[in-house]
């Protein structure tokens, strides 16, 4: 397991397991699957169809009830989720922060990986450099 995934799991210790978790840009599903193993009701959204199917297969193979959807994050409603994980690129973090401000309910936790949200103040920072993750509460 990579250091960055380990840091995300450390950040999840500050999150409420009774609230749903969404991994935006879930890729191969490793965060969603790791969160499901930790007791989170976990979903992932991803644009790449192959990765969505691979992630579904991985969850099934591991006996986990994680869900994966092929969705565009800009059209996806994040409001049902109390925990959000995002591995974003620097250019998307400001528009994503605006989306979160509009959609998320008070108390939602956000774990940003590699790049911080530009205007929110993190409540925790775990790790450093490219493996850093920032935990926010909306």
PDB file of C-alpha atoms in Angstrom:
ATOM      1  CA  UNK A   1       0.000   0.000   0.000  1.00  0.00           C
ATOM      2  CA  UNK A   2       1.395   3.415  -0.956  1.00  0.00           C
ATOM      3  CA  UNK A   3       2.238   6.039   1.655  1.00  0.00           C
ATOM      4  CA  UNK A   4      -0.453   8.317   0.259  1.00  0.00           C
ATOM      5  CA  UNK A   5      -3.152   5.626   0.660  1.00  0.00           C
ATOM      6  CA  UNK A   6      -1.866   4.988   4.189  1.00  0.00           C
ATOM      7  CA  UNK A   7      -2.179   8.728   4.898  1.00  0.00           C
ATOM      8  CA  UNK A   8      -5.751   8.736   3.575  1.00  0.00           C
ATOM      9  CA  UNK A   9      -6.582   5.850   5.918  1.00  0.00           C
ATOM     10  CA  UNK A  10      -5.076   7.837   8.807  1.00  0.00           C
ATOM     11  CA  UNK A  11      -7.311  10.748   7.807  1.00  0.00           C
ATOM     12  CA  UNK A  12     -10.363   8.489   7.773  1.00  0.00           C
ATOM     13  CA  UNK A  13      -9.868   7.903  11.497  1.00  0.00           C
ATOM     14  CA  UNK A  14     -11.211  11.453  11.965  1.00  0.00           C
ATOM     15  CA  UNK A  15     -14.303  10.698   9.850  1.00  0.00           C
ATOM     16  CA  UNK A  16     -17.702   9.332  10.866  1.00  0.00           C
ATOM     17  CA  UNK A  17     -18.172   5.725   9.699  1.00  0.00           C
ATOM     18  CA  UNK A  18     -21.945   6.094   9.949  1.00  0.00           C
ATOM     19  CA  UNK A  19     -21.859   8.589   7.051  1.00  0.00           C
ATOM     20  CA  UNK A  20     -21.384   7.566   3.428  1.00  0.00           C
ATOM     21  CA  UNK A  21     -17.977   8.010   1.784  1.00  0.00           C
ATOM     22  CA  UNK A  22     -17.378   9.151  -1.793  1.00  0.00           C
ATOM     23  CA  UNK A  23     -14.051   8.885  -3.592  1.00  0.00           C
ATOM     24  CA  UNK A  24     -14.033  11.325  -6.509  1.00  0.00           C
ATOM     25  CA  UNK A  25     -11.944  10.007  -9.382  1.00  0.00           C
ATOM     26  CA  UNK A  26     -11.753   6.594  -7.764  1.00  0.00           C
ATOM     27  CA  UNK A  27      -9.401   5.095 -10.347  1.00  0.00           C
ATOM     28  CA  UNK A  28      -8.718   1.437  -9.610  1.00  0.00           C
ATOM     29  CA  UNK A  29     -10.870   1.562  -6.461  1.00  0.00           C
ATOM     30  CA  UNK A  30      -8.127   1.137  -3.871  1.00  0.00           C
ATOM     31  CA  UNK A  31      -9.370   3.969  -1.586  1.00  0.00           C
ATOM     32  CA  UNK A  32     -13.015   2.873  -1.766  1.00  0.00           C
ATOM     33  CA  UNK A  33     -12.056  -0.733  -1.069  1.00  0.00           C
ATOM     34  CA  UNK A  34      -9.728   0.214   1.811  1.00  0.00           C
ATOM     35  CA  UNK A  35     -12.466   2.423   3.312  1.00  0.00           C
ATOM     36  CA  UNK A  36     -15.026  -0.388   2.964  1.00  0.00           C
ATOM     37  CA  UNK A  37     -12.644  -2.676   4.856  1.00  0.00           C
ATOM     38  CA  UNK A  38     -12.588  -0.019   7.606  1.00  0.00           C
ATOM     39  CA  UNK A  39     -16.383  -0.123   7.874  1.00  0.00           C
ATOM     40  CA  UNK A  40     -17.365   2.801   5.646  1.00  0.00           C
ATOM     41  CA  UNK A  41     -20.325   2.603   3.256  1.00  0.00           C
ATOM     42  CA  UNK A  42     -18.146   3.557   0.275  1.00  0.00           C
ATOM     43  CA  UNK A  43     -18.811   4.685  -3.284  1.00  0.00           C
ATOM     44  CA  UNK A  44     -16.485   5.770  -6.073  1.00  0.00           C
ATOM     45  CA  UNK A  45     -17.089   7.850  -9.167  1.00  0.00           C
ATOM     46  CA  UNK A  46     -14.796   7.598 -12.156  1.00  0.00           C
ATOM     47  CA  UNK A  47     -14.939   8.592 -15.845  1.00  0.00           C
ATOM     48  CA  UNK A  48     -12.911   5.631 -17.136  1.00  0.00           C
ATOM     49  CA  UNK A  49     -15.278   2.723 -17.844  1.00  0.00           C
ATOM     50  CA  UNK A  50     -12.524   0.111 -17.658  1.00  0.00           C
ATOM     51  CA  UNK A  51     -11.504   1.315 -14.191  1.00  0.00           C
ATOM     52  CA  UNK A  52     -15.131   1.303 -13.012  1.00  0.00           C
ATOM     53  CA  UNK A  53     -15.502  -2.349 -14.038  1.00  0.00           C
ATOM     54  CA  UNK A  54     -12.107  -3.267 -12.608  1.00  0.00           C
ATOM     55  CA  UNK A  55     -13.065  -1.621  -9.295  1.00  0.00           C
ATOM     56  CA  UNK A  56     -16.399  -3.448  -9.189  1.00  0.00           C
ATOM     57  CA  UNK A  57     -14.583  -6.733  -9.810  1.00  0.00           C
ATOM     58  CA  UNK A  58     -12.042  -5.980  -7.058  1.00  0.00           C
ATOM     59  CA  UNK A  59     -14.784  -5.190  -4.544  1.00  0.00           C
ATOM     60  CA  UNK A  60     -16.677  -8.361  -5.450  1.00  0.00           C
ATOM     61  CA  UNK A  61     -13.497 -10.464  -5.285  1.00  0.00           C
ATOM     62  CA  UNK A  62     -12.824  -9.070  -1.790  1.00  0.00           C
ATOM     63  CA  UNK A  63     -16.407  -9.641  -0.619  1.00  0.00           C
ATOM     64  CA  UNK A  64     -17.052  -5.926  -0.066  1.00  0.00           C
ATOM     65  CA  UNK A  65     -20.202  -3.900  -0.677  1.00  0.00           C
ATOM     66  CA  UNK A  66     -18.464  -0.937  -2.298  1.00  0.00           C
ATOM     67  CA  UNK A  67     -20.165   0.696  -5.272  1.00  0.00           C
ATOM     68  CA  UNK A  68     -18.596   2.302  -8.336  1.00  0.00           C
ATOM     69  CA  UNK A  69     -20.251   4.563 -10.887  1.00  0.00           C
ATOM     70  CA  UNK A  70     -19.186   6.019 -14.220  1.00  0.00           C
ATOM     71  CA  UNK A  71     -20.034   9.673 -13.594  1.00  0.00           C
ATOM     72  CA  UNK A  72     -18.834  13.189 -14.314  1.00  0.00           C
ATOM     73  CA  UNK A  73     -17.994  14.750 -10.939  1.00  0.00           C
ATOM     74  CA  UNK A  74     -19.248  18.175 -12.084  1.00  0.00           C
ATOM     75  CA  UNK A  75     -22.734  16.707 -12.695  1.00  0.00           C
ATOM     76  CA  UNK A  76     -22.748  14.389  -9.665  1.00  0.00           C
ATOM     77  CA  UNK A  77     -24.578  15.414  -6.473  1.00  0.00           C
ATOM     78  CA  UNK A  78     -22.187  15.061  -3.526  1.00  0.00           C
ATOM     79  CA  UNK A  79     -24.725  16.156  -0.892  1.00  0.00           C
ATOM     80  CA  UNK A  80     -25.655  12.633   0.351  1.00  0.00           C
ATOM     81  CA  UNK A  81     -22.063  12.009   1.441  1.00  0.00           C
ATOM     82  CA  UNK A  82     -20.604  12.879   4.841  1.00  0.00           C
ATOM     83  CA  UNK A  83     -17.054  11.937   3.838  1.00  0.00           C
ATOM     84  CA  UNK A  84     -15.317  12.861   0.574  1.00  0.00           C
ATOM     85  CA  UNK A  85     -11.890  11.819  -0.713  1.00  0.00           C
ATOM     86  CA  UNK A  86     -10.385  13.596  -3.705  1.00  0.00           C
ATOM     87  CA  UNK A  87      -7.116  13.011  -5.560  1.00  0.00           C
ATOM     88  CA  UNK A  88      -7.406  16.138  -7.653  1.00  0.00           C
ATOM     89  CA  UNK A  89      -5.105  18.083  -9.898  1.00  0.00           C
ATOM     90  CA  UNK A  90      -4.156  21.578  -8.821  1.00  0.00           C
ATOM     91  CA  UNK A  91      -6.280  23.326 -11.480  1.00  0.00           C
ATOM     92  CA  UNK A  92      -9.500  21.652 -10.336  1.00  0.00           C
ATOM     93  CA  UNK A  93      -9.226  22.321  -6.601  1.00  0.00           C
ATOM     94  CA  UNK A  94     -10.708  25.872  -6.600  1.00  0.00           C
ATOM     95  CA  UNK A  95     -13.789  24.942  -8.702  1.00  0.00           C
ATOM     96  CA  UNK A  96     -14.183  21.768  -6.645  1.00  0.00           C
ATOM     97  CA  UNK A  97     -14.073  23.787  -3.425  1.00  0.00           C
ATOM     98  CA  UNK A  98     -16.884  25.985  -4.816  1.00  0.00           C
ATOM     99  CA  UNK A  99     -18.920  22.856  -5.646  1.00  0.00           C
ATOM    100  CA  UNK A 100     -18.389  21.508  -2.135  1.00  0.00           C
ATOM    101  CA  UNK A 101     -19.408  24.826  -0.588  1.00  0.00           C
ATOM    102  CA  UNK A 102     -22.678  24.743  -2.559  1.00  0.00           C
ATOM    103  CA  UNK A 103     -23.539  21.065  -2.100  1.00  0.00           C
ATOM    104  CA  UNK A 104     -22.142  19.617   1.096  1.00  0.00           C
ATOM    105  CA  UNK A 105     -23.947  19.701   4.415  1.00  0.00           C
ATOM    106  CA  UNK A 106     -22.313  21.186   7.465  1.00  0.00           C
ATOM    107  CA  UNK A 107     -19.969  18.743   9.185  1.00  0.00           C
ATOM    108  CA  UNK A 108     -18.941  16.895   6.008  1.00  0.00           C
ATOM    109  CA  UNK A 109     -15.292  15.815   6.095  1.00  0.00           C
ATOM    110  CA  UNK A 110     -13.111  16.173   2.991  1.00  0.00           C
ATOM    111  CA  UNK A 111      -9.743  14.510   2.511  1.00  0.00           C
ATOM    112  CA  UNK A 112      -7.764  16.186  -0.273  1.00  0.00           C
ATOM    113  CA  UNK A 113      -4.707  14.370  -1.591  1.00  0.00           C
ATOM    114  CA  UNK A 114      -1.619  15.822  -3.270  1.00  0.00           C
ATOM    115  CA  UNK A 115      -3.148  19.339  -3.610  1.00  0.00           C
ATOM    116  CA  UNK A 116      -4.994  21.239  -0.858  1.00  0.00           C
ATOM    117  CA  UNK A 117      -8.239  23.140  -1.282  1.00  0.00           C
ATOM    118  CA  UNK A 118      -7.150  26.758  -1.805  1.00  0.00           C
ATOM    119  CA  UNK A 119      -9.398  28.681   0.605  1.00  0.00           C
ATOM    120  CA  UNK A 120     -10.429  26.251   3.338  1.00  0.00           C
ATOM    121  CA  UNK A 121      -8.273  25.762   6.411  1.00  0.00           C
ATOM    122  CA  UNK A 122      -7.455  22.111   7.116  1.00  0.00           C
ATOM    123  CA  UNK A 123      -8.205  20.702  10.546  1.00  0.00           C
ATOM    124  CA  UNK A 124      -5.395  18.144  10.093  1.00  0.00           C
ATOM    125  CA  UNK A 125      -2.486  17.644   7.719  1.00  0.00           C
ATOM    126  CA  UNK A 126      -1.019  14.176   7.444  1.00  0.00           C
ATOM    127  CA  UNK A 127       2.288  13.535   5.712  1.00  0.00           C
ATOM    128  CA  UNK A 128       4.254  15.888   3.503  1.00  0.00           C
ATOM    129  CA  UNK A 129       5.223  16.472  -0.111  1.00  0.00           C
ATOM    130  CA  UNK A 130       3.395  14.461  -2.743  1.00  0.00           C
ATOM    131  CA  UNK A 131       2.068  12.074  -0.087  1.00  0.00           C
ATOM    132  CA  UNK A 132       0.393  14.821   1.980  1.00  0.00           C
ATOM    133  CA  UNK A 133      -3.309  14.742   2.681  1.00  0.00           C
ATOM    134  CA  UNK A 134      -5.394  17.552   4.140  1.00  0.00           C
ATOM    135  CA  UNK A 135      -8.525  16.952   6.211  1.00  0.00           C
ATOM    136  CA  UNK A 136     -11.233  19.615   6.120  1.00  0.00           C
ATOM    137  CA  UNK A 137     -14.624  20.005   7.727  1.00  0.00           C
ATOM    138  CA  UNK A 138     -17.249  21.997   5.852  1.00  0.00           C
TER     139      UNK A 138
END
